[in-house]
């Protein structure tokens, strides 16, 4: 699969200490396992001149105090609190000058963020999506991208999950409904 670097962004979803580091409150070994392939992908994408976007799931401690129904702390416990070590991107994935960081407060990186406008202002059409968790933030961000007429390309070997069947479900759903699924080795930025 050949991608035009000027019209492509790599979106790295929530590769944060809280999810990817053994000391994180929502640590999933499958999330830590994709750090290396994402590092390789970043090197190739940056070398070709593609945009790189990191999302960070960040929650103010009081975010869900007045929630009627939607309360991630009830589902997952307190996690990636604003200003905490857990909310930081893992050390192995360095945010470089020129990379864009999107702070989000839900599973979807487009919901109540500047992401869509930022991409449109740069004429980005194709989104290479990787990160964690497959069936949560990665799936919701990819689906939201497709609904906004971006081309979501989900990288099967660069997406972390709590369990393998979660990743399989998310990738099957993405391929069936809104995007494409590829191994990272099939991508060429040229």
PDB file of C-alpha atoms in Angstrom:
ATOM      1  CA  UNK A   1       0.000   0.000   0.000  1.00  0.00           C
ATOM      2  CA  UNK A   2       1.545   3.255  -1.149  1.00  0.00           C
ATOM      3  CA  UNK A   3       0.718   6.466   0.723  1.00  0.00           C
ATOM      4  CA  UNK A   4       1.437  10.066  -0.217  1.00  0.00           C
ATOM      5  CA  UNK A   5       3.389  11.511   2.722  1.00  0.00           C
ATOM      6  CA  UNK A   6       1.965  15.015   2.203  1.00  0.00           C
ATOM      7  CA  UNK A   7      -1.591  13.736   2.621  1.00  0.00           C
ATOM      8  CA  UNK A   8      -0.973  11.139   5.334  1.00  0.00           C
ATOM      9  CA  UNK A   9      -0.801  11.336   9.109  1.00  0.00           C
ATOM     10  CA  UNK A  10       0.192   8.603  11.532  1.00  0.00           C
ATOM     11  CA  UNK A  11      -2.122   8.710  14.551  1.00  0.00           C
ATOM     12  CA  UNK A  12      -0.653   7.067  17.647  1.00  0.00           C
ATOM     13  CA  UNK A  13      -3.486   6.527  20.091  1.00  0.00           C
ATOM     14  CA  UNK A  14      -2.881   6.681  23.846  1.00  0.00           C
ATOM     15  CA  UNK A  15       0.544   5.065  24.134  1.00  0.00           C
ATOM     16  CA  UNK A  16       0.791   6.294  27.711  1.00  0.00           C
ATOM     17  CA  UNK A  17       2.387   5.001  30.892  1.00  0.00           C
ATOM     18  CA  UNK A  18      -0.987   4.171  32.418  1.00  0.00           C
ATOM     19  CA  UNK A  19      -1.683   1.658  29.642  1.00  0.00           C
ATOM     20  CA  UNK A  20       1.754   0.582  28.385  1.00  0.00           C
ATOM     21  CA  UNK A  21       4.050   0.537  31.431  1.00  0.00           C
ATOM     22  CA  UNK A  22       3.980  -2.347  33.941  1.00  0.00           C
ATOM     23  CA  UNK A  23       3.427   0.184  36.759  1.00  0.00           C
ATOM     24  CA  UNK A  24       0.379   1.704  35.044  1.00  0.00           C
ATOM     25  CA  UNK A  25      -3.050   1.257  36.617  1.00  0.00           C
ATOM     26  CA  UNK A  26      -4.518  -0.097  33.348  1.00  0.00           C
ATOM     27  CA  UNK A  27      -1.391  -1.842  32.080  1.00  0.00           C
ATOM     28  CA  UNK A  28      -1.931  -4.327  29.269  1.00  0.00           C
ATOM     29  CA  UNK A  29       1.112  -6.345  28.122  1.00  0.00           C
ATOM     30  CA  UNK A  30      -0.317  -6.230  24.592  1.00  0.00           C
ATOM     31  CA  UNK A  31       0.009  -2.452  24.657  1.00  0.00           C
ATOM     32  CA  UNK A  32       3.642  -2.567  25.745  1.00  0.00           C
ATOM     33  CA  UNK A  33       4.328  -5.157  23.030  1.00  0.00           C
ATOM     34  CA  UNK A  34       3.491  -2.730  20.192  1.00  0.00           C
ATOM     35  CA  UNK A  35       5.946  -0.005  21.270  1.00  0.00           C
ATOM     36  CA  UNK A  36       8.742  -1.427  19.103  1.00  0.00           C
ATOM     37  CA  UNK A  37       6.746  -1.777  15.864  1.00  0.00           C
ATOM     38  CA  UNK A  38       5.307   1.714  16.391  1.00  0.00           C
ATOM     39  CA  UNK A  39       8.840   3.073  16.852  1.00  0.00           C
ATOM     40  CA  UNK A  40       9.835   1.538  13.506  1.00  0.00           C
ATOM     41  CA  UNK A  41       6.715   2.956  11.843  1.00  0.00           C
ATOM     42  CA  UNK A  42       7.450   6.433  13.232  1.00  0.00           C
ATOM     43  CA  UNK A  43      10.965   6.385  11.836  1.00  0.00           C
ATOM     44  CA  UNK A  44       9.686   5.524   8.357  1.00  0.00           C
ATOM     45  CA  UNK A  45       6.841   8.050   8.441  1.00  0.00           C
ATOM     46  CA  UNK A  46       8.978  10.901   9.739  1.00  0.00           C
ATOM     47  CA  UNK A  47      11.691  10.081   7.204  1.00  0.00           C
ATOM     48  CA  UNK A  48       9.142  10.448   4.411  1.00  0.00           C
ATOM     49  CA  UNK A  49       7.720  13.696   5.789  1.00  0.00           C
ATOM     50  CA  UNK A  50       4.323  12.477   6.983  1.00  0.00           C
ATOM     51  CA  UNK A  51       2.607  14.205   9.880  1.00  0.00           C
ATOM     52  CA  UNK A  52       2.666  12.454  13.261  1.00  0.00           C
ATOM     53  CA  UNK A  53      -0.113  12.850  15.812  1.00  0.00           C
ATOM     54  CA  UNK A  54      -0.088  11.516  19.353  1.00  0.00           C
ATOM     55  CA  UNK A  55      -3.322  11.328  21.320  1.00  0.00           C
ATOM     56  CA  UNK A  56      -3.303  11.434  25.096  1.00  0.00           C
ATOM     57  CA  UNK A  57      -6.273  10.255  27.119  1.00  0.00           C
ATOM     58  CA  UNK A  58      -6.325  12.723  30.027  1.00  0.00           C
ATOM     59  CA  UNK A  59      -8.921  13.058  32.773  1.00  0.00           C
ATOM     60  CA  UNK A  60      -9.351  15.899  35.250  1.00  0.00           C
ATOM     61  CA  UNK A  61     -10.096  14.249  38.637  1.00  0.00           C
ATOM     62  CA  UNK A  62     -13.573  15.827  38.736  1.00  0.00           C
ATOM     63  CA  UNK A  63     -14.497  14.991  35.121  1.00  0.00           C
ATOM     64  CA  UNK A  64     -17.242  12.518  35.993  1.00  0.00           C
ATOM     65  CA  UNK A  65     -18.518  14.059  39.257  1.00  0.00           C
ATOM     66  CA  UNK A  66     -21.782  15.210  37.664  1.00  0.00           C
ATOM     67  CA  UNK A  67     -22.090  12.418  35.103  1.00  0.00           C
ATOM     68  CA  UNK A  68     -25.586  11.121  34.423  1.00  0.00           C
ATOM     69  CA  UNK A  69     -24.489   7.932  32.653  1.00  0.00           C
ATOM     70  CA  UNK A  70     -21.034   8.162  31.037  1.00  0.00           C
ATOM     71  CA  UNK A  71     -18.409   7.589  33.726  1.00  0.00           C
ATOM     72  CA  UNK A  72     -15.099   6.024  32.718  1.00  0.00           C
ATOM     73  CA  UNK A  73     -13.919   5.946  36.338  1.00  0.00           C
ATOM     74  CA  UNK A  74     -16.841   3.675  37.166  1.00  0.00           C
ATOM     75  CA  UNK A  75     -15.868   1.401  34.256  1.00  0.00           C
ATOM     76  CA  UNK A  76     -12.068   1.455  34.659  1.00  0.00           C
ATOM     77  CA  UNK A  77     -11.283   3.157  37.972  1.00  0.00           C
ATOM     78  CA  UNK A  78      -9.335   6.418  38.099  1.00  0.00           C
ATOM     79  CA  UNK A  79      -6.727   6.459  35.363  1.00  0.00           C
ATOM     80  CA  UNK A  80      -4.453   8.820  33.400  1.00  0.00           C
ATOM     81  CA  UNK A  81      -5.328  11.759  35.641  1.00  0.00           C
ATOM     82  CA  UNK A  82      -4.372  15.194  34.361  1.00  0.00           C
ATOM     83  CA  UNK A  83      -0.762  16.042  35.289  1.00  0.00           C
ATOM     84  CA  UNK A  84       0.116  12.491  36.355  1.00  0.00           C
ATOM     85  CA  UNK A  85       2.970  10.227  35.255  1.00  0.00           C
ATOM     86  CA  UNK A  86       0.311   7.809  33.929  1.00  0.00           C
ATOM     87  CA  UNK A  87      -0.943  10.428  31.453  1.00  0.00           C
ATOM     88  CA  UNK A  88       2.484  10.896  29.847  1.00  0.00           C
ATOM     89  CA  UNK A  89       3.452   9.167  26.595  1.00  0.00           C
ATOM     90  CA  UNK A  90       5.887   6.295  27.166  1.00  0.00           C
ATOM     91  CA  UNK A  91       9.557   7.298  27.040  1.00  0.00           C
ATOM     92  CA  UNK A  92      10.285   5.021  24.067  1.00  0.00           C
ATOM     93  CA  UNK A  93       7.965   7.058  21.808  1.00  0.00           C
ATOM     94  CA  UNK A  94       9.449  10.531  21.745  1.00  0.00           C
ATOM     95  CA  UNK A  95       7.259  13.398  20.617  1.00  0.00           C
ATOM     96  CA  UNK A  96       9.392  15.285  18.111  1.00  0.00           C
ATOM     97  CA  UNK A  97       9.265  18.921  17.099  1.00  0.00           C
ATOM     98  CA  UNK A  98       6.546  19.217  14.494  1.00  0.00           C
ATOM     99  CA  UNK A  99       4.454  16.364  15.920  1.00  0.00           C
ATOM    100  CA  UNK A 100       0.961  17.252  17.067  1.00  0.00           C
ATOM    101  CA  UNK A 101      -0.451  16.150  20.432  1.00  0.00           C
ATOM    102  CA  UNK A 102      -4.214  15.889  20.937  1.00  0.00           C
ATOM    103  CA  UNK A 103      -5.553  15.714  24.473  1.00  0.00           C
ATOM    104  CA  UNK A 104      -8.870  13.929  24.638  1.00  0.00           C
ATOM    105  CA  UNK A 105     -11.250  13.115  27.464  1.00  0.00           C
ATOM    106  CA  UNK A 106     -13.169  10.220  25.882  1.00  0.00           C
ATOM    107  CA  UNK A 107     -12.467   7.181  23.729  1.00  0.00           C
ATOM    108  CA  UNK A 108     -12.794   9.150  20.461  1.00  0.00           C
ATOM    109  CA  UNK A 109      -9.897  11.479  19.524  1.00  0.00           C
ATOM    110  CA  UNK A 110     -12.240  13.585  17.367  1.00  0.00           C
ATOM    111  CA  UNK A 111     -14.861  14.247  20.045  1.00  0.00           C
ATOM    112  CA  UNK A 112     -14.550  17.818  21.392  1.00  0.00           C
ATOM    113  CA  UNK A 113     -10.959  18.209  20.116  1.00  0.00           C
ATOM    114  CA  UNK A 114      -9.311  20.215  17.356  1.00  0.00           C
ATOM    115  CA  UNK A 115      -8.181  17.115  15.451  1.00  0.00           C
ATOM    116  CA  UNK A 116     -10.553  17.310  12.481  1.00  0.00           C
ATOM    117  CA  UNK A 117      -9.795  20.974  11.802  1.00  0.00           C
ATOM    118  CA  UNK A 118      -6.054  20.402  12.225  1.00  0.00           C
ATOM    119  CA  UNK A 119      -6.113  17.580   9.647  1.00  0.00           C
ATOM    120  CA  UNK A 120      -8.281  19.521   7.184  1.00  0.00           C
ATOM    121  CA  UNK A 121      -6.020  22.571   7.411  1.00  0.00           C
ATOM    122  CA  UNK A 122      -3.111  20.368   6.293  1.00  0.00           C
ATOM    123  CA  UNK A 123      -5.006  18.518   3.535  1.00  0.00           C
ATOM    124  CA  UNK A 124      -4.599  15.169   5.255  1.00  0.00           C
ATOM    125  CA  UNK A 125      -6.778  12.432   3.743  1.00  0.00           C
ATOM    126  CA  UNK A 126      -5.261   9.166   4.974  1.00  0.00           C
ATOM    127  CA  UNK A 127      -4.857   8.260   8.648  1.00  0.00           C
ATOM    128  CA  UNK A 128      -2.563   5.419   9.639  1.00  0.00           C
ATOM    129  CA  UNK A 129      -3.935   4.447  13.036  1.00  0.00           C
ATOM    130  CA  UNK A 130      -2.074   2.526  15.720  1.00  0.00           C
ATOM    131  CA  UNK A 131      -1.820   2.487  19.510  1.00  0.00           C
ATOM    132  CA  UNK A 132      -4.053   1.161  22.264  1.00  0.00           C
ATOM    133  CA  UNK A 133      -6.574  -0.225  23.194  1.00  0.00           C
ATOM    134  CA  UNK A 134      -7.798  -1.940  20.031  1.00  0.00           C
ATOM    135  CA  UNK A 135     -11.454  -2.293  20.969  1.00  0.00           C
ATOM    136  CA  UNK A 136     -11.716   0.996  22.859  1.00  0.00           C
ATOM    137  CA  UNK A 137      -9.911   4.207  21.862  1.00  0.00           C
ATOM    138  CA  UNK A 138      -8.369   2.862  18.642  1.00  0.00           C
ATOM    139  CA  UNK A 139     -11.707   1.525  17.390  1.00  0.00           C
ATOM    140  CA  UNK A 140     -13.675   4.645  18.319  1.00  0.00           C
ATOM    141  CA  UNK A 141     -11.081   6.984  16.816  1.00  0.00           C
ATOM    142  CA  UNK A 142     -10.883   4.951  13.594  1.00  0.00           C
ATOM    143  CA  UNK A 143     -14.660   4.794  13.234  1.00  0.00           C
ATOM    144  CA  UNK A 144     -14.978   8.508  13.858  1.00  0.00           C
ATOM    145  CA  UNK A 145     -12.290   9.177  11.229  1.00  0.00           C
ATOM    146  CA  UNK A 146     -14.203   7.144   8.657  1.00  0.00           C
ATOM    147  CA  UNK A 147     -17.449   8.983   9.424  1.00  0.00           C
ATOM    148  CA  UNK A 148     -15.597  12.250   8.760  1.00  0.00           C
ATOM    149  CA  UNK A 149     -14.440  10.985   5.333  1.00  0.00           C
ATOM    150  CA  UNK A 150     -10.828  10.318   6.256  1.00  0.00           C
ATOM    151  CA  UNK A 151      -9.385   6.973   5.146  1.00  0.00           C
ATOM    152  CA  UNK A 152      -8.551   5.014   8.323  1.00  0.00           C
ATOM    153  CA  UNK A 153      -5.844   2.403   7.875  1.00  0.00           C
ATOM    154  CA  UNK A 154      -5.566   0.262  10.995  1.00  0.00           C
ATOM    155  CA  UNK A 155      -2.173  -1.396  11.497  1.00  0.00           C
ATOM    156  CA  UNK A 156      -2.757  -4.886  12.855  1.00  0.00           C
ATOM    157  CA  UNK A 157       0.752  -5.340  14.285  1.00  0.00           C
ATOM    158  CA  UNK A 158       0.851  -1.882  15.906  1.00  0.00           C
ATOM    159  CA  UNK A 159      -2.374  -2.038  17.915  1.00  0.00           C
ATOM    160  CA  UNK A 160      -2.363  -3.147  21.538  1.00  0.00           C
ATOM    161  CA  UNK A 161      -5.137  -4.941  23.378  1.00  0.00           C
ATOM    162  CA  UNK A 162      -5.910  -6.519  26.714  1.00  0.00           C
ATOM    163  CA  UNK A 163      -6.653  -9.826  24.961  1.00  0.00           C
ATOM    164  CA  UNK A 164      -5.933 -11.042  21.428  1.00  0.00           C
ATOM    165  CA  UNK A 165      -9.611 -11.618  20.675  1.00  0.00           C
ATOM    166  CA  UNK A 166     -10.285  -7.945  21.490  1.00  0.00           C
ATOM    167  CA  UNK A 167      -7.821  -6.937  18.760  1.00  0.00           C
ATOM    168  CA  UNK A 168      -9.296  -9.447  16.308  1.00  0.00           C
ATOM    169  CA  UNK A 169     -12.810  -8.141  16.955  1.00  0.00           C
ATOM    170  CA  UNK A 170     -11.764  -4.500  16.530  1.00  0.00           C
ATOM    171  CA  UNK A 171      -9.841  -5.144  13.304  1.00  0.00           C
ATOM    172  CA  UNK A 172     -12.609  -7.304  11.817  1.00  0.00           C
ATOM    173  CA  UNK A 173     -15.136  -4.613  12.683  1.00  0.00           C
ATOM    174  CA  UNK A 174     -12.969  -1.857  11.178  1.00  0.00           C
ATOM    175  CA  UNK A 175     -12.374  -3.770   7.938  1.00  0.00           C
ATOM    176  CA  UNK A 176     -16.080  -4.612   7.622  1.00  0.00           C
ATOM    177  CA  UNK A 177     -17.507  -1.214   8.444  1.00  0.00           C
ATOM    178  CA  UNK A 178     -15.270   1.816   8.021  1.00  0.00           C
ATOM    179  CA  UNK A 179     -11.598   1.273   7.191  1.00  0.00           C
ATOM    180  CA  UNK A 180      -8.763  -0.882   6.005  1.00  0.00           C
ATOM    181  CA  UNK A 181      -6.512  -3.239   7.954  1.00  0.00           C
ATOM    182  CA  UNK A 182      -2.889  -3.830   7.000  1.00  0.00           C
ATOM    183  CA  UNK A 183       0.356  -5.007   8.570  1.00  0.00           C
ATOM    184  CA  UNK A 184       2.793  -2.111   8.926  1.00  0.00           C
ATOM    185  CA  UNK A 185       5.295  -3.793   6.592  1.00  0.00           C
ATOM    186  CA  UNK A 186       2.840  -3.295   3.698  1.00  0.00           C
ATOM    187  CA  UNK A 187       2.956   0.508   3.995  1.00  0.00           C
ATOM    188  CA  UNK A 188       5.178   2.595   1.765  1.00  0.00           C
ATOM    189  CA  UNK A 189       5.423   6.348   2.278  1.00  0.00           C
ATOM    190  CA  UNK A 190       6.278   7.594  -1.222  1.00  0.00           C
TER     191      UNK A 190
END
